[in-house]
Short mmCIF file of C-alpha atoms and ligand atoms in Angstrom, two decimals:
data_model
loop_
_atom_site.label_atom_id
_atom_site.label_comp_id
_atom_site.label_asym_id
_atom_site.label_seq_id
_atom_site.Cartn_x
_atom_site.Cartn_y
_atom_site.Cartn_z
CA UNK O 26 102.31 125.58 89.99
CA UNK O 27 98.41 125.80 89.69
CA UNK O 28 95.52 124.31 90.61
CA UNK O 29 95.93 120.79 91.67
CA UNK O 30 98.71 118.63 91.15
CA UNK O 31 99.77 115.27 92.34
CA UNK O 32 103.23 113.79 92.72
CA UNK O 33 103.62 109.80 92.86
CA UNK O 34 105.84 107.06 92.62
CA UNK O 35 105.98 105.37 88.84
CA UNK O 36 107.99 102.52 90.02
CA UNK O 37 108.69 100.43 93.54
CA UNK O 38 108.63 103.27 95.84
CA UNK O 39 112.35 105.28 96.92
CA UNK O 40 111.82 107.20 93.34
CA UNK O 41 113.28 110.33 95.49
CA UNK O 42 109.27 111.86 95.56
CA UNK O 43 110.30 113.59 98.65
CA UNK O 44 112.66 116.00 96.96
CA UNK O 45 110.50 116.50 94.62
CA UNK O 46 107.23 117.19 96.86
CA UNK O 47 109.82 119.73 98.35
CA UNK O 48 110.63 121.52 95.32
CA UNK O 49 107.18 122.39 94.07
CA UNK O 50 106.17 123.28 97.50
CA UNK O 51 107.76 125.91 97.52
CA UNK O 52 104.94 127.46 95.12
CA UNK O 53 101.73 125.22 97.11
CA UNK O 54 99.67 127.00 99.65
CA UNK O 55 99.13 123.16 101.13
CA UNK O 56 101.00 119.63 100.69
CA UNK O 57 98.51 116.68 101.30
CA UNK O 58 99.12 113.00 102.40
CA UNK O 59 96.95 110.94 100.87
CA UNK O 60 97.80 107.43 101.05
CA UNK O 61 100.04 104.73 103.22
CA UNK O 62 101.46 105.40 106.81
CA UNK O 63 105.42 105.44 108.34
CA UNK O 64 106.30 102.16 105.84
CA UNK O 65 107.25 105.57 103.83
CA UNK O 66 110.68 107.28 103.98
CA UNK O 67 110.56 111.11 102.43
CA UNK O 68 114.14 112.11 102.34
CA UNK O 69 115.34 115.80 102.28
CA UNK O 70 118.87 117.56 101.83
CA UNK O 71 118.55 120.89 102.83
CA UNK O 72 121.90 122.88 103.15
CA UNK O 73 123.49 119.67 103.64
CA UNK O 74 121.23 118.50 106.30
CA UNK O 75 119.16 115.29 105.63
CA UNK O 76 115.62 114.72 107.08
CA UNK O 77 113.52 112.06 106.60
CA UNK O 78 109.90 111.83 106.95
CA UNK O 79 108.00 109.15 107.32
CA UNK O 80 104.43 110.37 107.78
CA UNK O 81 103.42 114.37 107.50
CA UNK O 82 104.02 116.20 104.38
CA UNK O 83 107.37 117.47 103.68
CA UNK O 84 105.51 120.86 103.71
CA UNK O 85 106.41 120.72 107.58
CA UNK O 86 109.26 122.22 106.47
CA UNK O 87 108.26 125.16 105.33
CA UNK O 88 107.00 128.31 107.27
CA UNK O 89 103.18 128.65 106.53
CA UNK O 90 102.72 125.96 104.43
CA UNK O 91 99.35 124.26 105.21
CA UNK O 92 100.08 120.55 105.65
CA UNK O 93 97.23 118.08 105.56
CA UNK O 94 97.16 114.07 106.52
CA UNK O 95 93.88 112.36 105.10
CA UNK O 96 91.46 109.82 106.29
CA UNK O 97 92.85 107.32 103.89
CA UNK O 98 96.49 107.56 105.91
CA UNK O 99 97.13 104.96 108.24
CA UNK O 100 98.52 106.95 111.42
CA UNK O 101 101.71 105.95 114.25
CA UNK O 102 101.01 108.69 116.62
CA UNK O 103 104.66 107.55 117.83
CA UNK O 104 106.37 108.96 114.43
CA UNK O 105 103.34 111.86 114.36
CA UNK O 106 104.01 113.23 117.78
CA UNK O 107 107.88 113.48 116.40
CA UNK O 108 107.32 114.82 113.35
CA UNK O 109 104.78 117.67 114.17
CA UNK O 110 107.57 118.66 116.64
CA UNK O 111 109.45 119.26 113.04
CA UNK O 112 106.23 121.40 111.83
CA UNK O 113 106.09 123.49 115.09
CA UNK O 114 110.02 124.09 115.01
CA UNK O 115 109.42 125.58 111.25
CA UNK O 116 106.08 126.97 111.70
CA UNK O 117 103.89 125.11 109.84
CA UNK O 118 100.32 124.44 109.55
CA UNK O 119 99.04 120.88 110.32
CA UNK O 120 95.38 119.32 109.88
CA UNK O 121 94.77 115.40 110.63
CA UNK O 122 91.85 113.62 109.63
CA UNK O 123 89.83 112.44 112.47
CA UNK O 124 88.64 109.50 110.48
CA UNK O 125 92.44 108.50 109.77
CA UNK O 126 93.10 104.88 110.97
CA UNK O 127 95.53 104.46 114.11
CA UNK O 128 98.18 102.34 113.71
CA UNK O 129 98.26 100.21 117.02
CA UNK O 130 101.48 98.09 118.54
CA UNK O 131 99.12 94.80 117.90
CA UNK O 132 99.28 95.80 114.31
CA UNK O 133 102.99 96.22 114.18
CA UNK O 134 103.22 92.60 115.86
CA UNK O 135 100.92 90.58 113.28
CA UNK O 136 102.80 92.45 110.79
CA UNK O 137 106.46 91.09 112.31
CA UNK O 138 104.60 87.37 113.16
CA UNK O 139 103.43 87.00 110.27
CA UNK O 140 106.43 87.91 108.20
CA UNK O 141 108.64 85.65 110.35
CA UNK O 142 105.67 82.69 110.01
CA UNK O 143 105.80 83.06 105.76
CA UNK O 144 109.90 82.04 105.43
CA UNK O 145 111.21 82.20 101.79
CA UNK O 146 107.26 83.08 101.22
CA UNK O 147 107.59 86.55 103.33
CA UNK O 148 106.93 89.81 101.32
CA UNK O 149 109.72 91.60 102.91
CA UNK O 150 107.10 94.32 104.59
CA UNK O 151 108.52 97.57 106.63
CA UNK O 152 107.15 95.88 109.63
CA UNK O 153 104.81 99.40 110.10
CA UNK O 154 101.78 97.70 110.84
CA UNK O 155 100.76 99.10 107.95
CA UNK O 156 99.03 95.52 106.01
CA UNK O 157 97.20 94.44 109.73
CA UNK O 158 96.13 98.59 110.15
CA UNK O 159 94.31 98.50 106.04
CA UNK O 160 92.86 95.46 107.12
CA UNK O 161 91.41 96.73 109.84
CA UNK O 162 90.12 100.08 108.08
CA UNK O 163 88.13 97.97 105.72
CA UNK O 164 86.45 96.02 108.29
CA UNK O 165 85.20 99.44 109.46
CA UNK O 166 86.55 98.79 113.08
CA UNK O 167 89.75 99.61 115.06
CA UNK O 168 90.40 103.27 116.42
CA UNK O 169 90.94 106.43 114.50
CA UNK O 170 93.25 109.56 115.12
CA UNK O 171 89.45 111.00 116.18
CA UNK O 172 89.30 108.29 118.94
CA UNK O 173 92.13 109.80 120.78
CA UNK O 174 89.93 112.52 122.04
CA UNK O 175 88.33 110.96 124.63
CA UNK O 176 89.16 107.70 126.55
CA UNK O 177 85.64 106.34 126.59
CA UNK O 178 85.34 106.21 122.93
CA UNK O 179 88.65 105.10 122.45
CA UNK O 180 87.62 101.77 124.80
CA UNK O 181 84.19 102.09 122.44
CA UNK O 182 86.40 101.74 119.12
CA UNK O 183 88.82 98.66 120.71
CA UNK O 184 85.61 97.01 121.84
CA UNK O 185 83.48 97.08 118.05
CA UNK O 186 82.02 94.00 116.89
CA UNK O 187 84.52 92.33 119.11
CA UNK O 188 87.77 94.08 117.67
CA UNK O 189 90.55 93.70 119.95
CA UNK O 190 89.63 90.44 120.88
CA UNK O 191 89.57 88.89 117.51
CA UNK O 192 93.19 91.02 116.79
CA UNK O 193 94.63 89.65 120.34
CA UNK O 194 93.29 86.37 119.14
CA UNK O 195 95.78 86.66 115.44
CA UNK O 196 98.66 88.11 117.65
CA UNK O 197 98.19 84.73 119.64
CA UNK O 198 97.98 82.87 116.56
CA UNK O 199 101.29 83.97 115.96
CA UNK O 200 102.89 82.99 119.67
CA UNK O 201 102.58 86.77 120.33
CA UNK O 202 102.01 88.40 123.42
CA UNK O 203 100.28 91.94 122.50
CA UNK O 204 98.99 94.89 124.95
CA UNK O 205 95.94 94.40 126.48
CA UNK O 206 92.73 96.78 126.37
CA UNK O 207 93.77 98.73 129.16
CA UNK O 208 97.42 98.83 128.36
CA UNK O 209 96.47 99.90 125.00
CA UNK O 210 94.19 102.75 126.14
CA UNK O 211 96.99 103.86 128.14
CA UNK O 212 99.43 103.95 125.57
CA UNK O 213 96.98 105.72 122.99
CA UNK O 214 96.31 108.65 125.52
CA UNK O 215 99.95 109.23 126.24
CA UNK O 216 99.56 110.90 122.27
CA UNK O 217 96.30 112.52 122.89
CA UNK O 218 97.13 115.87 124.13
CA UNK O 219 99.84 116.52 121.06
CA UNK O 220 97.54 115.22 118.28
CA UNK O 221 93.92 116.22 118.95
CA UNK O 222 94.84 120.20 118.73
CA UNK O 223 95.92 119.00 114.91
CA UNK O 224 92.63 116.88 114.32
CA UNK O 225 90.03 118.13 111.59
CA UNK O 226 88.20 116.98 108.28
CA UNK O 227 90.98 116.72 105.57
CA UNK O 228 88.05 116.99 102.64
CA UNK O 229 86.64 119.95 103.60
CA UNK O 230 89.90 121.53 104.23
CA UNK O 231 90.51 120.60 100.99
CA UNK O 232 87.45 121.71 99.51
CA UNK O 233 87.86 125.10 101.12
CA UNK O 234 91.20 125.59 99.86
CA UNK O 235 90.15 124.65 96.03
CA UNK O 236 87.47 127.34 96.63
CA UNK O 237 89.50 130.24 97.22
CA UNK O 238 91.97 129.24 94.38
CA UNK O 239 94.81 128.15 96.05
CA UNK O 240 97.09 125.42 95.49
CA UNK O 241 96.93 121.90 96.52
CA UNK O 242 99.73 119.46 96.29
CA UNK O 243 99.29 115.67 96.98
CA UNK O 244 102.24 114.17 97.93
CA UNK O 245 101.55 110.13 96.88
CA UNK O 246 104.11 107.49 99.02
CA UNK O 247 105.11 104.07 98.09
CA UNK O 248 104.90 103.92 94.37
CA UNK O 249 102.03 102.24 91.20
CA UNK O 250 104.37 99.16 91.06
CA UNK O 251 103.72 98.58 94.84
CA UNK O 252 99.95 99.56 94.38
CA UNK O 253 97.27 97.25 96.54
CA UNK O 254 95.72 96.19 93.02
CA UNK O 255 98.24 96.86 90.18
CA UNK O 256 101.29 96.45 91.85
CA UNK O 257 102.26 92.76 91.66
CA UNK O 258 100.54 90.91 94.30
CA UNK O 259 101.37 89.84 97.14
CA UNK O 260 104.74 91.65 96.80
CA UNK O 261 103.15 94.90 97.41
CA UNK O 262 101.62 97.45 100.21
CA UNK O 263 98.05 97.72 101.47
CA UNK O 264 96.85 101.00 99.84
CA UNK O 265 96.13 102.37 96.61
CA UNK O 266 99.18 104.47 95.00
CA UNK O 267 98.28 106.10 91.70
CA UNK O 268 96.07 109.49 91.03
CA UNK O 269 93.01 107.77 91.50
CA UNK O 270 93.58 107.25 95.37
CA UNK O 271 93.42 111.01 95.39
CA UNK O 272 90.02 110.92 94.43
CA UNK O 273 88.93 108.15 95.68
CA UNK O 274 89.86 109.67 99.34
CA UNK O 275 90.40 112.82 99.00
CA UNK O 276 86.82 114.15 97.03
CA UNK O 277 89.16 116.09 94.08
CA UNK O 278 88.42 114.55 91.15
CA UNK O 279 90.62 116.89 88.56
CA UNK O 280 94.12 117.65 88.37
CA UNK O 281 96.35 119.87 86.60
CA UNK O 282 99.26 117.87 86.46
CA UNK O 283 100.10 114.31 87.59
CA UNK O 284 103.99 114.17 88.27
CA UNK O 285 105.17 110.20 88.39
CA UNK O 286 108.60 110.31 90.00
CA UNK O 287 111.35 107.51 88.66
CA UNK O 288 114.88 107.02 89.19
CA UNK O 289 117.10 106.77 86.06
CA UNK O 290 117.59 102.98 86.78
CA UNK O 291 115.53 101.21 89.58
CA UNK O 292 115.42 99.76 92.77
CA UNK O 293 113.42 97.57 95.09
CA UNK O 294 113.15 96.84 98.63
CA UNK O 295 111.42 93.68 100.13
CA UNK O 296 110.65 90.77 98.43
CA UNK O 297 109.37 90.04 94.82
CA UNK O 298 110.13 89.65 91.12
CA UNK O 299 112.67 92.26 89.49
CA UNK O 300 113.19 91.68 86.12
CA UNK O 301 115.73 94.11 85.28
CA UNK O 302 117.58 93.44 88.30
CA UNK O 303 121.48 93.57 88.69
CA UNK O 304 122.99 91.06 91.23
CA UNK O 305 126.42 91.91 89.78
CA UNK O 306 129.31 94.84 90.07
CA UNK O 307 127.25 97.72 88.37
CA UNK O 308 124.97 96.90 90.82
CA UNK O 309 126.69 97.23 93.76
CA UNK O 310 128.09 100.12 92.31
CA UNK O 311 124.78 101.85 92.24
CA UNK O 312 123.99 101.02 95.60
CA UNK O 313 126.92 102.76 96.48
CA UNK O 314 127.05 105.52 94.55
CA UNK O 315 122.98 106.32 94.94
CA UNK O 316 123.34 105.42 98.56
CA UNK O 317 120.73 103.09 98.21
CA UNK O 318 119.62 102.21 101.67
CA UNK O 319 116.14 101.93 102.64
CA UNK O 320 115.09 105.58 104.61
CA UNK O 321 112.71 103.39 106.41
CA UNK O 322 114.57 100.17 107.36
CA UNK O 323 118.01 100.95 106.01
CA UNK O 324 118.13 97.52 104.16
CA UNK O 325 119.83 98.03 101.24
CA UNK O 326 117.91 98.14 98.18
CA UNK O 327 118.04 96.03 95.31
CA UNK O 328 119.18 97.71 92.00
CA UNK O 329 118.79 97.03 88.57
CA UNK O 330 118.14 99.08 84.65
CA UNK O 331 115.85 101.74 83.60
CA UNK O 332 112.47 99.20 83.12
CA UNK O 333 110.65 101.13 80.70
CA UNK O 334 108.61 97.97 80.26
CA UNK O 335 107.02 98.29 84.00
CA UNK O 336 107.23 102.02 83.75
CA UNK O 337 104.86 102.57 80.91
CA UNK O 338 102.59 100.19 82.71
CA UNK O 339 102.87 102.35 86.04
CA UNK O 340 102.47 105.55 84.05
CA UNK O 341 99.31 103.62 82.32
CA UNK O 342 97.55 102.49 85.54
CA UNK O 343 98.14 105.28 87.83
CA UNK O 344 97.43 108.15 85.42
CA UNK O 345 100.92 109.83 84.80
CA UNK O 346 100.76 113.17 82.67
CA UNK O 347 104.21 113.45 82.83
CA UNK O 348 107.50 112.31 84.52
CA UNK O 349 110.22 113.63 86.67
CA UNK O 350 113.62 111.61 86.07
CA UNK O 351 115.71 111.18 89.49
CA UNK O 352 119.20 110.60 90.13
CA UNK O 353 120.38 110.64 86.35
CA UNK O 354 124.27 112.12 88.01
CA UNK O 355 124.33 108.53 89.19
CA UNK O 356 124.59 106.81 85.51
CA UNK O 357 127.85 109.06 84.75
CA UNK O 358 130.66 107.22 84.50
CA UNK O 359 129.40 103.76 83.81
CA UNK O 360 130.84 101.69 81.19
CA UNK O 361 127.23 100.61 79.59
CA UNK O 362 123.76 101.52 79.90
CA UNK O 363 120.78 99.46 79.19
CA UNK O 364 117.29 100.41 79.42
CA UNK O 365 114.70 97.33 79.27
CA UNK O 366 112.10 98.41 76.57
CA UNK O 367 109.37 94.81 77.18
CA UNK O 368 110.10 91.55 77.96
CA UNK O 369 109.71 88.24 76.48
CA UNK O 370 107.76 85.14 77.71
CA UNK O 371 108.23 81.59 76.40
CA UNK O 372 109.83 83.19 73.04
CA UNK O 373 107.35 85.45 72.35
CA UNK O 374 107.35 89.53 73.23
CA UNK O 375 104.49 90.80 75.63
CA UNK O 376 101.73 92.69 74.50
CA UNK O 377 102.88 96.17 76.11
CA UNK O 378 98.88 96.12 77.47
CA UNK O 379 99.45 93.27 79.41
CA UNK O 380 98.64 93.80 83.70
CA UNK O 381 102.06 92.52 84.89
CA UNK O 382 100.96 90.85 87.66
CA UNK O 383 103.74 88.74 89.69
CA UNK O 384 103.44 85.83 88.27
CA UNK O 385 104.63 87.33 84.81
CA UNK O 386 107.00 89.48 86.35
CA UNK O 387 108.86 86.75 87.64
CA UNK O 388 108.88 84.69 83.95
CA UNK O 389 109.39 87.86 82.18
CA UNK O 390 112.94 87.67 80.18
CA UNK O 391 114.26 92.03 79.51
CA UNK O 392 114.35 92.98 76.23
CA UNK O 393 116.96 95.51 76.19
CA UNK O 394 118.47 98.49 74.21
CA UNK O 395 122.13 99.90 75.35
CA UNK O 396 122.44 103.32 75.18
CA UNK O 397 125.27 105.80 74.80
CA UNK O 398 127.34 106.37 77.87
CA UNK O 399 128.95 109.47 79.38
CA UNK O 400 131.35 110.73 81.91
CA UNK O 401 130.63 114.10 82.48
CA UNK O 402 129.71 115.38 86.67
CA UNK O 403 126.23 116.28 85.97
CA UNK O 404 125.81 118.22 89.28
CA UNK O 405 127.55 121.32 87.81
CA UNK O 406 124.90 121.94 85.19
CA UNK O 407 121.94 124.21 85.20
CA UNK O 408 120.59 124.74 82.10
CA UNK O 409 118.24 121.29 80.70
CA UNK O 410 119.48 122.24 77.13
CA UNK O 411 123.21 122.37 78.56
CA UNK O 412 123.19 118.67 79.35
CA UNK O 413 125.64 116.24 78.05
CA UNK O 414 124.09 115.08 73.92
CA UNK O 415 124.15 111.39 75.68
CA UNK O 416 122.13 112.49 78.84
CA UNK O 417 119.81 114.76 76.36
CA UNK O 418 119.42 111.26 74.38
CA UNK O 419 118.81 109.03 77.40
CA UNK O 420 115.65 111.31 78.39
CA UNK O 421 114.47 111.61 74.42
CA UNK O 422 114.69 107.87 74.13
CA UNK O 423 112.64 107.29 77.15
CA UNK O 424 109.81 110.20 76.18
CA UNK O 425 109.43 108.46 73.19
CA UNK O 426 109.17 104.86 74.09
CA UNK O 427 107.19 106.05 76.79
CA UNK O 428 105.15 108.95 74.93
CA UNK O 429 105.23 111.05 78.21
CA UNK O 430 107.40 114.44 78.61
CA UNK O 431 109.90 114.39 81.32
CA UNK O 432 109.76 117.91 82.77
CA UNK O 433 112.74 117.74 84.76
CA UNK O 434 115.44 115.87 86.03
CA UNK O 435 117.29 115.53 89.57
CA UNK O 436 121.38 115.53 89.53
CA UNK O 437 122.11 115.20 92.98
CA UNK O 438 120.14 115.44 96.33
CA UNK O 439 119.71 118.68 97.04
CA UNK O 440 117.03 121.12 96.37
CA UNK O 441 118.63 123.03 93.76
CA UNK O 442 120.23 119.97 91.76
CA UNK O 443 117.04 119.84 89.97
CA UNK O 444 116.62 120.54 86.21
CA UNK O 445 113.76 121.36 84.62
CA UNK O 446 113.45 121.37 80.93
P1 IMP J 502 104.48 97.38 103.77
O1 IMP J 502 103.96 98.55 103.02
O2 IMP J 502 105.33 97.74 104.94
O3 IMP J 502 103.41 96.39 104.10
O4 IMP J 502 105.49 96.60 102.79
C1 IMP J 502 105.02 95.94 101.62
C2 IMP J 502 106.06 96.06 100.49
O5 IMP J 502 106.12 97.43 100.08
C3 IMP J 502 107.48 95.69 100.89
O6 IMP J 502 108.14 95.15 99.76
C4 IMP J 502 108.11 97.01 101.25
O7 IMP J 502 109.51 97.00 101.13
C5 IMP J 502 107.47 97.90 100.21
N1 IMP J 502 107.38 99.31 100.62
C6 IMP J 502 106.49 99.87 101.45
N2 IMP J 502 106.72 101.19 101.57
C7 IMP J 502 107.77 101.48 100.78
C8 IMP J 502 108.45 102.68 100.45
O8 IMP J 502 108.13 103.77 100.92
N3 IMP J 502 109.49 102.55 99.60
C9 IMP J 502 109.85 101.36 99.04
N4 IMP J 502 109.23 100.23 99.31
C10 IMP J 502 108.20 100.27 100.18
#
């Protein structure tokens, strides 16, 4: 790789970005966070060992690599303080952004309160804290990563334009019973002396780095179905998820290549419409043969067809140049395989433009194309052009509905069961 690139989700998030982040860091001179906070799950197999992430880049990994958390990530010094144990263990670099939000116990508690409050109605959330933290950030108040340099300020930030107050006053709402100012402060500084060696100014950092040439990649979590404004509402998370969040946050405004991650079928965690879901055997059967478990929460995640319908839209909306295709050795073997190409409302088929906001998602009736099946173990090939003429036909049909390349495609979880075309 060169330049700038950015890897994201295309669908609801568990695409397998992790693996991919991994592969093309191995050729980036720094792997940036951009958006979200520990309600993501980065999953590794190295040599047969699995490691999840849930916060740094999986750069952290990698001797040298310069890893980089921005001020638009919402930060649990409890998960950073464990994973920058990972980083020093491998010898990486890692830079925090002082202006990056902390994520405080009260938050995780609104989040759990509140989810328990909303019933049937609940959005099925990671309980992170990560919807009460964004909330927070855009009311300019509540504590940053910076804020754990000295105990004064921290008291300072807790105590803006009556903060913690109005916070303790929710978590009450709620029956809730959160930490108090001082317990809080006393929490917070139990993280100070591991973080603040790490803390800097993720933009310049960035800045500097794009000066002298070298390579940035931005490692996107969630995914653009789960997006704060294009993902379908309220069945989403609180931060932006497509290429412009880069931007937006990060102050680098043009990219080389913008990689959207998808599975070959899909699959959802939490609450919300699905349209393509399966409730049936084949979709057990994926969950069991793509060991689909949430990395976060371990609930198992809801499976369903390839929706080329909501991918297009995700690819539209969060600026996809092209598309890595996960997890297509899970597909071998099945007896059918349908793709869903749009849907239909009322009778009539959607105009492929159309936002799919919640509401439609949940009315929308699949319009689907079956596809030719195969059998074949795709974890023993190497060669793109060597693939099965069925597999080679799934991926054409979906570049052309789609008009997006797929540059490669994953056939198992380790590094090296990736092919690229
Ligand atoms: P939150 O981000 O924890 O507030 O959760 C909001 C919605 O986004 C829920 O449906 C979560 O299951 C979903 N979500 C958040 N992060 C991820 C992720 O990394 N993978 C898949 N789903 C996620």
């Amino acid at each position: 790789m060169e330049g700038a690139h950015i890897v994201i989700g295309a669908q609801w998030g568990d695409e397998g970005k992790g693996k991919i982040v991994d592969v093309l860091a191995s050729e980036a001179d720094a792997v940036i966070r951009f958006n979200g906070g520990a309600n993501a799950g980065h999953t590794l197999e190295i040599g047969g060992t699995k490691t999840v992430l849930h916060l740094l880049p999986v750069g952290i990994v990698r001797r040298g690599t310069t890893n980089i958390v921005g001020p638009y990530v919402v930060c649990d010094p409890e998960v950073l303080v464990t994973e920058l144990e990972i980083a020093k263990a491998s010898g990486a670099n890692v830079v925090l952004d002082r202006r990056a939000p902390l994520v405080l116990p009260i938050h995780k508690q609104i989040d759990a309160g509140r989810e328990q409050a909303s019933g049937a109605g609940k959005i099925g959330t990671t309980g992170r804290g990560i919807g009460p933290c964004y909330e927070d950030f855009t009311s300019r108040r509540g504590p940053t990563l910076g804020d754990l340099t000295d105990c004064e300020r921290f008291i300072t930030a807790l105590a803006q334009r009556g903060y913690y107050a109005e916070r303790m006053a929710v978590a009450a709402h709620y029956g809730l019973t959160p930490m108090t100012v001082n317990e809080t402060v006393d929490w917070a500084m139990r993280f100070s002396a591991r973080i603040v060696p790490h803390l800097g100014d993720a933009v310049q950092e960035a800045a500097e780095l794009q000066q002298q040439r070298l390579n940035l990649l931005f490692e996107g979590a969630q995914g653009i179905m789960l997006d704060l404004v294009h993902g379908g509402r309220p069945y989403c998370t609180s931060s932006f998820c497509g290429s412009g969040a880069v931007a937006a946050t990060m102050g680098v405004h043009s990219f080389d290549r913008v990689v959207g991650v998808a599975k070959a079928y899909v699959t959802r965690v939490g609450g919300g419409p699905f349209p393509t879901e399966l409730t049936d055997k084949t979709g057990d059967l994926l969950r069991e043969k793509g060991r689909e478990f949430g990395a976060t929460t371990g609930r198992p995640r809801r499976c369903g067809w390839l929706d080329l319908a909501a991918l297009r839209y995700a690819c539209r909306v969060g600026g996809v140049t092209e598309l890595v295709l996960t997890k297509l050795d899970i597909l071998s073997g099945l007896s059918e395989i349908k793709v869903c190409t749009g849907y239909q409302l009322d009778g009539n088929t959607i105009d492929p433009l159309t936002t799919l906001t919640a509401d439609l998602l949940s009315c929308a009736a699949p319009i689907y194309e079956i596809l030719p099946v195969w059998n074949e173990d795709l974890r023993k090939y190497e060669g793109f052009w060597q693939l099965p003429p069925p597999v080679l036909r799934y991926i054409r049909y979906i570049e052309k509905t789609l008009d997006i390349p797929v540059a490669g495609v994953g056939v198992g979880p380790e590094r090296e069961q990736m092919i690229w075309k």
